[in-house]
């Protein structure tokens, strides 16, 4: 009971990061200043490191079996080694990507009062938000966001979507349809690569009852970017994420061992990463990799993260085919609803949540 109560409202008044940025402060408020060990380091480990870039043309259009297998193998390698890859020729129209990104940029440029109408609460997170988690006094990220549910249809409430810019609802529909279709294709590819039936992952996620929700991230310019983070280190809790990054500002960093690799955006590419639920179903053959966002003092950044998730009340557990004597189940079963509740209370804590599901053996 207590838990439900504390999710109805935020523990402190919400401060929009955008208004802090616009106020022209030169010194970051304490709430945004990280412990020195958590601050971003601006020394690149290697100027050449980047997550794999994969052309999906051979899977979506071409009929060459050898090329097809080569692409499957590259995706398999990316899932095992990085948990992240970029895709090109993915079927989502570049003009649609450009217009939806511009639309959300325009939304965040509306006057504060226009956006406050959509102010969210921790009960559902839908709407305009500036924090994750309800822990009083927690360090805050240097970003605002807009969150909305698309699937299942029963969770979709278009009244909570912006009406300005005018084409918002229509474009969100169009973009969502395209991304959900791409996710369906990727789920098949991942299933086959894991040696499972083609429909395994989709079925484990609830077939037609999957969840899909969008978080648009807005990272305002920051006066002291070396002291803070746009998003704390985390792995995505759901199934799979399709990220549409800003076209000319980088910021996303992916963990590779002890290092953070900055992802360089490629024109018209989408970034795919695996979430905790796929780590569990794959029995840790695939990893949901930690990532974070750094900000800068020169340019704002807008990104759209589409989360493709299991239906909330299904038990998610390692696929039987991937469990053996030599490779016992690494995780116990849990529903995504239970898992998400846990995260929404505590905020983002690196990979601590999926690790805490681990069976002790
Ligand atoms: C997220 C996320 C990265 C980005 O929203 O979960 O990791 O580049 N976003 O905005
Ligand atoms: Ni993320």
Short mmCIF file of C-alpha atoms and ligand atoms in Angstrom, two decimals:
data_model
loop_
_atom_site.label_atom_id
_atom_site.label_comp_id
_atom_site.label_asym_id
_atom_site.label_seq_id
_atom_site.Cartn_x
_atom_site.Cartn_y
_atom_site.Cartn_z
CA UNK A 1 0.00 0.00 0.00
CA UNK A 2 2.75 2.37 1.04
CA UNK A 3 4.53 1.67 -2.21
CA UNK A 4 1.51 2.64 -4.31
CA UNK A 5 1.01 5.87 -2.38
CA UNK A 6 4.52 7.06 -2.89
CA UNK A 7 4.20 6.58 -6.65
CA UNK A 8 1.33 9.06 -6.96
CA UNK A 9 3.47 12.17 -6.67
CA UNK A 10 7.06 13.42 -6.86
CA UNK A 11 8.93 13.82 -3.57
CA UNK A 12 9.97 17.40 -4.38
CA UNK A 13 8.83 20.20 -6.71
CA UNK A 14 9.92 19.51 -10.27
CA UNK A 15 12.48 21.86 -11.81
CA UNK A 16 12.67 21.86 -15.60
CA UNK A 17 16.27 21.49 -16.70
CA UNK A 18 15.42 23.58 -19.74
CA UNK A 19 14.48 26.54 -17.54
CA UNK A 20 17.73 26.20 -15.58
CA UNK A 21 19.63 26.22 -18.84
CA UNK A 22 17.65 29.18 -20.22
CA UNK A 23 18.19 31.17 -17.03
CA UNK A 24 21.84 31.61 -18.03
CA UNK A 25 23.40 30.22 -14.84
CA UNK A 26 27.15 29.62 -14.97
CA UNK A 27 27.35 27.30 -11.98
CA UNK A 28 25.49 24.00 -11.82
CA UNK A 29 23.10 23.53 -8.87
CA UNK A 30 24.36 20.91 -6.46
CA UNK A 31 21.62 18.41 -7.34
CA UNK A 32 23.16 17.92 -10.79
CA UNK A 33 26.79 17.63 -9.68
CA UNK A 34 28.08 14.08 -9.70
CA UNK A 35 30.57 12.49 -7.41
CA UNK A 36 34.01 12.89 -9.07
CA UNK A 37 34.18 9.17 -9.85
CA UNK A 38 30.88 9.38 -11.79
CA UNK A 39 31.72 12.41 -13.90
CA UNK A 40 32.19 11.99 -17.62
CA UNK A 41 35.72 11.72 -18.80
CA UNK A 42 36.44 13.51 -22.01
CA UNK A 43 39.43 11.42 -22.98
CA UNK A 44 38.40 9.13 -25.82
CA UNK A 45 39.87 5.63 -25.55
CA UNK A 46 40.15 5.32 -29.27
CA UNK A 47 38.97 7.63 -31.99
CA UNK A 48 38.12 4.60 -34.13
CA UNK A 49 35.98 2.61 -31.74
CA UNK A 50 32.30 2.62 -32.65
CA UNK A 51 29.44 0.20 -32.26
CA UNK A 52 28.90 -2.05 -35.33
CA UNK A 53 26.97 -0.57 -38.26
CA UNK A 54 24.78 -3.11 -40.05
CA UNK A 55 23.04 -2.74 -43.40
CA UNK A 56 19.68 -4.54 -43.27
CA UNK A 57 19.13 -4.37 -47.02
CA UNK A 58 20.16 -7.99 -47.54
CA UNK A 59 17.56 -9.14 -45.01
CA UNK A 60 14.70 -6.89 -46.03
CA UNK A 61 15.02 -6.83 -49.81
CA UNK A 62 17.82 -8.88 -51.40
CA UNK A 63 17.48 -12.61 -52.06
CA UNK A 64 21.14 -13.62 -51.84
CA UNK A 65 21.31 -16.37 -49.20
CA UNK A 66 25.04 -15.95 -48.51
CA UNK A 67 24.72 -12.22 -47.98
CA UNK A 68 21.72 -12.83 -45.76
CA UNK A 69 23.66 -15.24 -43.56
CA UNK A 70 26.59 -12.83 -43.36
CA UNK A 71 24.26 -10.11 -42.09
CA UNK A 72 22.69 -12.47 -39.53
CA UNK A 73 26.19 -13.34 -38.32
CA UNK A 74 27.14 -9.69 -37.96
CA UNK A 75 24.02 -9.03 -35.91
CA UNK A 76 24.78 -12.07 -33.77
CA UNK A 77 28.30 -10.79 -33.12
CA UNK A 78 27.02 -7.30 -32.26
CA UNK A 79 24.45 -8.72 -29.79
CA UNK A 80 27.09 -10.83 -28.04
CA UNK A 81 29.91 -8.31 -27.97
CA UNK A 82 28.18 -4.97 -27.67
CA UNK A 83 24.46 -5.35 -26.98
CA UNK A 84 24.30 -2.34 -29.32
CA UNK A 85 24.45 -1.72 -33.07
CA UNK A 86 23.37 0.84 -35.62
CA UNK A 87 21.19 -0.16 -38.56
CA UNK A 88 20.87 1.44 -41.99
CA UNK A 89 18.36 0.53 -44.73
CA UNK A 90 16.04 -0.46 -41.89
CA UNK A 91 12.76 0.39 -43.60
CA UNK A 92 11.88 3.50 -41.58
CA UNK A 93 11.77 6.41 -44.03
CA UNK A 94 14.51 9.00 -43.43
CA UNK A 95 12.04 11.87 -44.08
CA UNK A 96 9.76 10.47 -41.37
CA UNK A 97 12.73 10.30 -38.97
CA UNK A 98 13.63 13.90 -39.73
CA UNK A 99 10.12 15.21 -39.34
CA UNK A 100 9.38 13.43 -36.07
CA UNK A 101 12.65 14.66 -34.57
CA UNK A 102 11.93 18.21 -35.69
CA UNK A 103 8.41 17.96 -34.35
CA UNK A 104 9.64 17.08 -30.87
CA UNK A 105 12.32 19.76 -31.02
CA UNK A 106 9.52 22.23 -31.75
CA UNK A 107 7.52 20.83 -28.83
CA UNK A 108 10.37 21.43 -26.39
CA UNK A 109 10.75 24.95 -27.79
CA UNK A 110 7.18 25.81 -26.81
CA UNK A 111 6.78 28.15 -23.82
CA UNK A 112 6.99 26.41 -20.45
CA UNK A 113 3.27 26.95 -19.70
CA UNK A 114 2.29 25.09 -22.86
CA UNK A 115 4.31 22.06 -21.80
CA UNK A 116 3.29 22.13 -18.14
CA UNK A 117 -0.20 21.05 -19.21
CA UNK A 118 1.36 17.64 -19.79
CA UNK A 119 3.35 17.47 -16.52
CA UNK A 120 3.66 13.82 -15.50
CA UNK A 121 3.50 11.89 -12.23
CA UNK A 122 5.37 8.76 -11.16
CA UNK A 123 2.11 6.77 -11.30
CA UNK A 124 2.42 6.19 -15.08
CA UNK A 125 5.21 8.54 -16.18
CA UNK A 126 3.11 9.58 -19.19
CA UNK A 127 3.69 13.18 -20.18
CA UNK A 128 6.33 15.85 -19.63
CA UNK A 129 8.89 14.85 -17.03
CA UNK A 130 12.24 15.80 -15.55
CA UNK A 131 13.16 12.91 -13.28
CA UNK A 132 13.03 9.16 -12.89
CA UNK A 133 12.58 7.59 -9.48
CA UNK A 134 11.04 9.06 -6.34
CA UNK A 135 13.97 8.95 -3.97
CA UNK A 136 14.10 12.25 -2.08
CA UNK A 137 17.33 14.17 -2.52
CA UNK A 138 18.60 11.91 -5.34
CA UNK A 139 21.08 13.30 -7.86
CA UNK A 140 19.27 14.48 -10.97
CA UNK A 141 20.03 14.06 -14.65
CA UNK A 142 20.53 17.04 -16.97
CA UNK A 143 17.49 16.32 -19.17
CA UNK A 144 13.75 16.70 -19.59
CA UNK A 145 11.62 14.16 -21.46
CA UNK A 146 8.20 13.34 -22.82
CA UNK A 147 6.90 9.80 -22.30
CA UNK A 148 3.92 8.14 -23.99
CA UNK A 149 2.45 4.66 -24.39
CA UNK A 150 1.67 3.29 -27.85
CA UNK A 151 1.06 -0.43 -27.29
CA UNK A 152 -0.90 -2.26 -26.05
CA UNK A 153 -3.77 -0.18 -27.38
CA UNK A 154 -5.46 -0.43 -23.99
CA UNK A 155 -2.55 1.58 -22.49
CA UNK A 156 -2.64 4.23 -25.21
CA UNK A 157 -4.19 7.54 -24.19
CA UNK A 158 -3.92 10.02 -27.00
CA UNK A 159 -5.38 12.73 -24.80
CA UNK A 160 -2.04 12.76 -23.03
CA UNK A 161 -0.12 13.35 -26.27
CA UNK A 162 0.65 16.94 -27.29
CA UNK A 163 -1.76 18.73 -29.61
CA UNK A 164 0.91 21.23 -30.66
CA UNK A 165 2.75 21.02 -32.98
CA UNK A 166 -0.41 20.31 -34.90
CA UNK A 167 0.75 17.16 -36.69
CA UNK A 168 2.07 15.60 -33.48
CA UNK A 169 -0.47 12.83 -32.91
CA UNK A 170 -0.60 11.85 -36.56
CA UNK A 171 3.19 11.71 -36.90
CA UNK A 172 3.65 9.79 -33.64
CA UNK A 173 1.24 7.17 -35.04
CA UNK A 174 3.08 6.94 -38.33
CA UNK A 175 6.53 6.72 -36.73
CA UNK A 176 5.33 4.23 -34.09
CA UNK A 177 3.88 1.90 -36.73
CA UNK A 178 7.16 1.92 -38.66
CA UNK A 179 9.30 1.29 -35.57
CA UNK A 180 7.06 -1.49 -34.25
CA UNK A 181 7.30 -3.20 -37.63
CA UNK A 182 11.10 -2.99 -37.51
CA UNK A 183 11.07 -4.41 -33.98
CA UNK A 184 8.99 -7.39 -35.16
CA UNK A 185 11.60 -8.11 -37.83
CA UNK A 186 14.50 -7.78 -35.37
CA UNK A 187 12.77 -10.10 -32.89
CA UNK A 188 12.71 -12.81 -35.58
CA UNK A 189 16.36 -12.22 -36.46
CA UNK A 190 17.41 -12.44 -32.81
CA UNK A 191 15.34 -15.60 -32.26
CA UNK A 192 16.90 -17.36 -35.26
CA UNK A 193 20.38 -16.24 -34.22
CA UNK A 194 19.80 -17.73 -30.76
CA UNK A 195 18.80 -21.07 -32.34
CA UNK A 196 15.16 -20.62 -31.29
CA UNK A 197 11.97 -20.81 -33.35
CA UNK A 198 11.56 -17.65 -35.41
CA UNK A 199 8.55 -16.55 -33.32
CA UNK A 200 10.01 -17.42 -29.93
CA UNK A 201 10.87 -13.94 -28.70
CA UNK A 202 7.71 -12.35 -30.04
CA UNK A 203 5.59 -15.05 -28.38
CA UNK A 204 7.50 -14.76 -25.11
CA UNK A 205 6.70 -11.03 -25.26
CA UNK A 206 2.97 -11.74 -25.64
CA UNK A 207 2.56 -11.95 -29.44
CA UNK A 208 0.23 -9.15 -30.53
CA UNK A 209 0.00 -7.90 -26.94
CA UNK A 210 3.55 -6.54 -26.73
CA UNK A 211 4.21 -3.17 -25.16
CA UNK A 212 5.73 -0.21 -26.98
CA UNK A 213 6.37 3.22 -25.52
CA UNK A 214 8.27 6.30 -26.55
CA UNK A 215 10.53 8.51 -24.48
CA UNK A 216 11.67 11.69 -26.17
CA UNK A 217 14.75 13.02 -24.42
CA UNK A 218 15.65 16.70 -24.41
CA UNK A 219 19.16 17.61 -23.26
CA UNK A 220 19.53 21.39 -22.91
CA UNK A 221 22.89 23.14 -23.16
CA UNK A 222 24.77 22.79 -19.91
CA UNK A 223 27.09 25.39 -18.31
CA UNK A 224 29.36 22.76 -16.71
CA UNK A 225 29.01 19.56 -18.75
CA UNK A 226 32.07 17.93 -17.19
CA UNK A 227 30.34 17.75 -13.78
CA UNK A 228 27.06 16.10 -14.76
CA UNK A 229 25.30 13.54 -16.99
CA UNK A 230 22.31 13.79 -19.34
CA UNK A 231 21.21 10.29 -18.27
CA UNK A 232 22.83 8.21 -15.52
CA UNK A 233 24.42 4.89 -16.44
CA UNK A 234 21.69 2.28 -16.91
CA UNK A 235 20.65 -0.69 -18.98
CA UNK A 236 17.21 -0.48 -20.56
CA UNK A 237 14.80 -2.55 -18.45
CA UNK A 238 12.55 -3.74 -21.31
CA UNK A 239 13.07 -5.90 -24.37
CA UNK A 240 14.71 -3.86 -27.08
CA UNK A 241 15.20 -0.15 -27.75
CA UNK A 242 15.26 1.68 -31.08
CA UNK A 243 16.97 5.02 -30.62
CA UNK A 244 16.69 7.86 -33.08
CA UNK A 245 19.64 10.06 -32.09
CA UNK A 246 20.12 13.74 -32.83
CA UNK A 247 21.56 14.10 -36.32
CA UNK A 248 24.47 16.34 -35.46
CA UNK A 249 25.15 16.19 -31.73
CA UNK A 250 26.61 13.06 -30.15
CA UNK A 251 26.11 12.25 -26.47
CA UNK A 252 25.30 8.55 -26.10
CA UNK A 253 28.10 6.50 -24.57
CA UNK A 254 28.14 2.71 -24.41
CA UNK A 255 30.13 0.73 -21.89
CA UNK A 256 32.85 -1.49 -23.29
CA UNK A 257 34.74 -3.11 -20.45
CA UNK A 258 36.14 -0.30 -18.33
CA UNK A 259 35.59 2.34 -20.99
CA UNK A 260 32.78 4.48 -22.34
CA UNK A 261 32.57 4.55 -26.14
CA UNK A 262 30.86 7.60 -27.66
CA UNK A 263 28.48 6.63 -30.46
CA UNK A 264 28.95 8.77 -33.56
CA UNK A 265 25.60 9.25 -35.28
CA UNK A 266 25.47 8.11 -38.90
CA UNK A 267 23.03 9.83 -41.27
CA UNK A 268 19.62 8.11 -41.33
CA UNK A 269 20.73 5.29 -39.02
CA UNK A 270 18.82 3.99 -36.02
CA UNK A 271 20.56 2.63 -32.93
CA UNK A 272 19.36 -0.73 -31.61
CA UNK A 273 20.11 -1.98 -28.13
CA UNK A 274 19.01 -4.99 -26.14
CA UNK A 275 17.27 -4.61 -22.80
CA UNK A 276 17.27 -6.65 -19.61
CA UNK A 277 14.35 -8.90 -20.66
CA UNK A 278 16.26 -10.20 -23.69
CA UNK A 279 19.28 -10.78 -21.48
CA UNK A 280 17.04 -12.95 -19.28
CA UNK A 281 15.32 -14.90 -22.13
CA UNK A 282 18.68 -15.50 -23.85
CA UNK A 283 20.03 -16.81 -20.54
CA UNK A 284 22.74 -14.14 -20.67
CA UNK A 285 24.04 -15.13 -24.14
CA UNK A 286 23.02 -11.58 -25.07
CA UNK A 287 23.71 -8.72 -22.68
CA UNK A 288 21.78 -5.56 -22.09
CA UNK A 289 24.70 -3.20 -21.98
CA UNK A 290 25.08 -0.18 -19.75
CA UNK A 291 24.97 3.23 -21.40
CA UNK A 292 24.74 6.87 -20.38
CA UNK A 293 24.49 10.29 -21.98
CA UNK A 294 26.93 13.19 -21.75
CA UNK A 295 25.90 16.79 -22.44
CA UNK A 296 27.71 19.85 -23.76
CA UNK A 297 27.69 23.62 -23.44
CA UNK A 298 27.26 24.42 -27.13
CA UNK A 299 24.27 22.56 -28.51
CA UNK A 300 21.04 21.08 -27.17
CA UNK A 301 20.30 17.47 -28.15
CA UNK A 302 17.04 15.65 -28.91
CA UNK A 303 16.68 11.86 -29.10
CA UNK A 304 13.72 9.48 -29.38
CA UNK A 305 14.00 6.18 -27.51
CA UNK A 306 11.35 3.61 -28.51
CA UNK A 307 11.04 0.79 -25.98
CA UNK A 308 9.66 -2.56 -27.20
CA UNK A 309 8.65 -4.54 -24.13
CA UNK A 310 7.02 -7.79 -23.03
CA UNK A 311 3.36 -7.70 -22.03
CA UNK A 312 3.46 -6.70 -18.37
CA UNK A 313 1.93 -9.75 -16.69
CA UNK A 314 3.83 -12.54 -18.44
CA UNK A 315 6.57 -14.39 -16.64
CA UNK A 316 9.89 -13.74 -18.34
CA UNK A 317 12.47 -16.48 -17.90
CA UNK A 318 15.36 -18.07 -19.84
CA UNK A 319 14.23 -20.03 -22.95
CA UNK A 320 14.22 -23.77 -22.14
CA UNK A 321 16.37 -24.47 -25.20
CA UNK A 322 19.10 -22.20 -23.83
CA UNK A 323 19.21 -23.88 -20.44
CA UNK A 324 21.32 -26.99 -19.97
CA UNK A 325 23.42 -28.76 -17.37
CA UNK A 326 26.43 -26.82 -18.55
CA UNK A 327 24.49 -23.59 -18.74
CA UNK A 328 21.95 -23.49 -15.93
CA UNK A 329 19.31 -20.79 -15.82
CA UNK A 330 20.95 -17.54 -14.73
CA UNK A 331 17.72 -15.80 -13.71
CA UNK A 332 14.53 -16.60 -11.93
CA UNK A 333 11.21 -15.76 -13.56
CA UNK A 334 9.64 -12.34 -13.03
CA UNK A 335 6.97 -10.31 -14.83
CA UNK A 336 7.95 -7.08 -16.53
CA UNK A 337 5.36 -5.21 -14.41
CA UNK A 338 7.14 -6.29 -11.22
CA UNK A 339 10.51 -5.43 -12.67
CA UNK A 340 9.42 -1.99 -13.84
CA UNK A 341 7.85 -1.09 -10.51
CA UNK A 342 11.18 -1.81 -8.86
CA UNK A 343 12.98 0.56 -11.25
CA UNK A 344 10.39 3.30 -11.04
CA UNK A 345 10.88 3.50 -7.32
CA UNK A 346 14.62 3.46 -7.22
CA UNK A 347 15.63 5.28 -10.41
CA UNK A 348 18.54 4.18 -12.56
CA UNK A 349 21.37 2.26 -10.98
CA UNK A 350 23.60 0.90 -13.69
CA UNK A 351 22.96 -2.80 -14.08
CA UNK A 352 22.08 -3.48 -10.48
CA UNK A 353 18.51 -4.50 -11.19
CA UNK A 354 19.03 -7.34 -13.67
CA UNK A 355 22.00 -8.52 -11.61
CA UNK A 356 19.81 -8.70 -8.52
CA UNK A 357 17.54 -11.19 -10.31
CA UNK A 358 20.45 -13.59 -10.67
CA UNK A 359 19.99 -17.01 -9.14
CA UNK A 360 22.57 -17.63 -6.48
CA UNK A 361 24.62 -20.57 -7.64
C1 LIG B 1 17.24 6.09 -22.93
C2 LIG B 1 18.60 6.35 -23.46
C3 LIG B 1 20.03 7.62 -24.93
C4 LIG B 1 20.09 8.89 -25.69
O1 LIG B 1 16.34 6.94 -23.17
O2 LIG B 1 17.05 5.04 -22.28
O3 LIG B 1 19.48 5.61 -23.13
O4 LIG B 1 21.01 9.00 -26.50
N1 LIG B 1 18.78 7.39 -24.30
O5 LIG B 1 19.25 9.76 -25.51
NI1 LIG B 2 18.70 3.78 -22.31
#
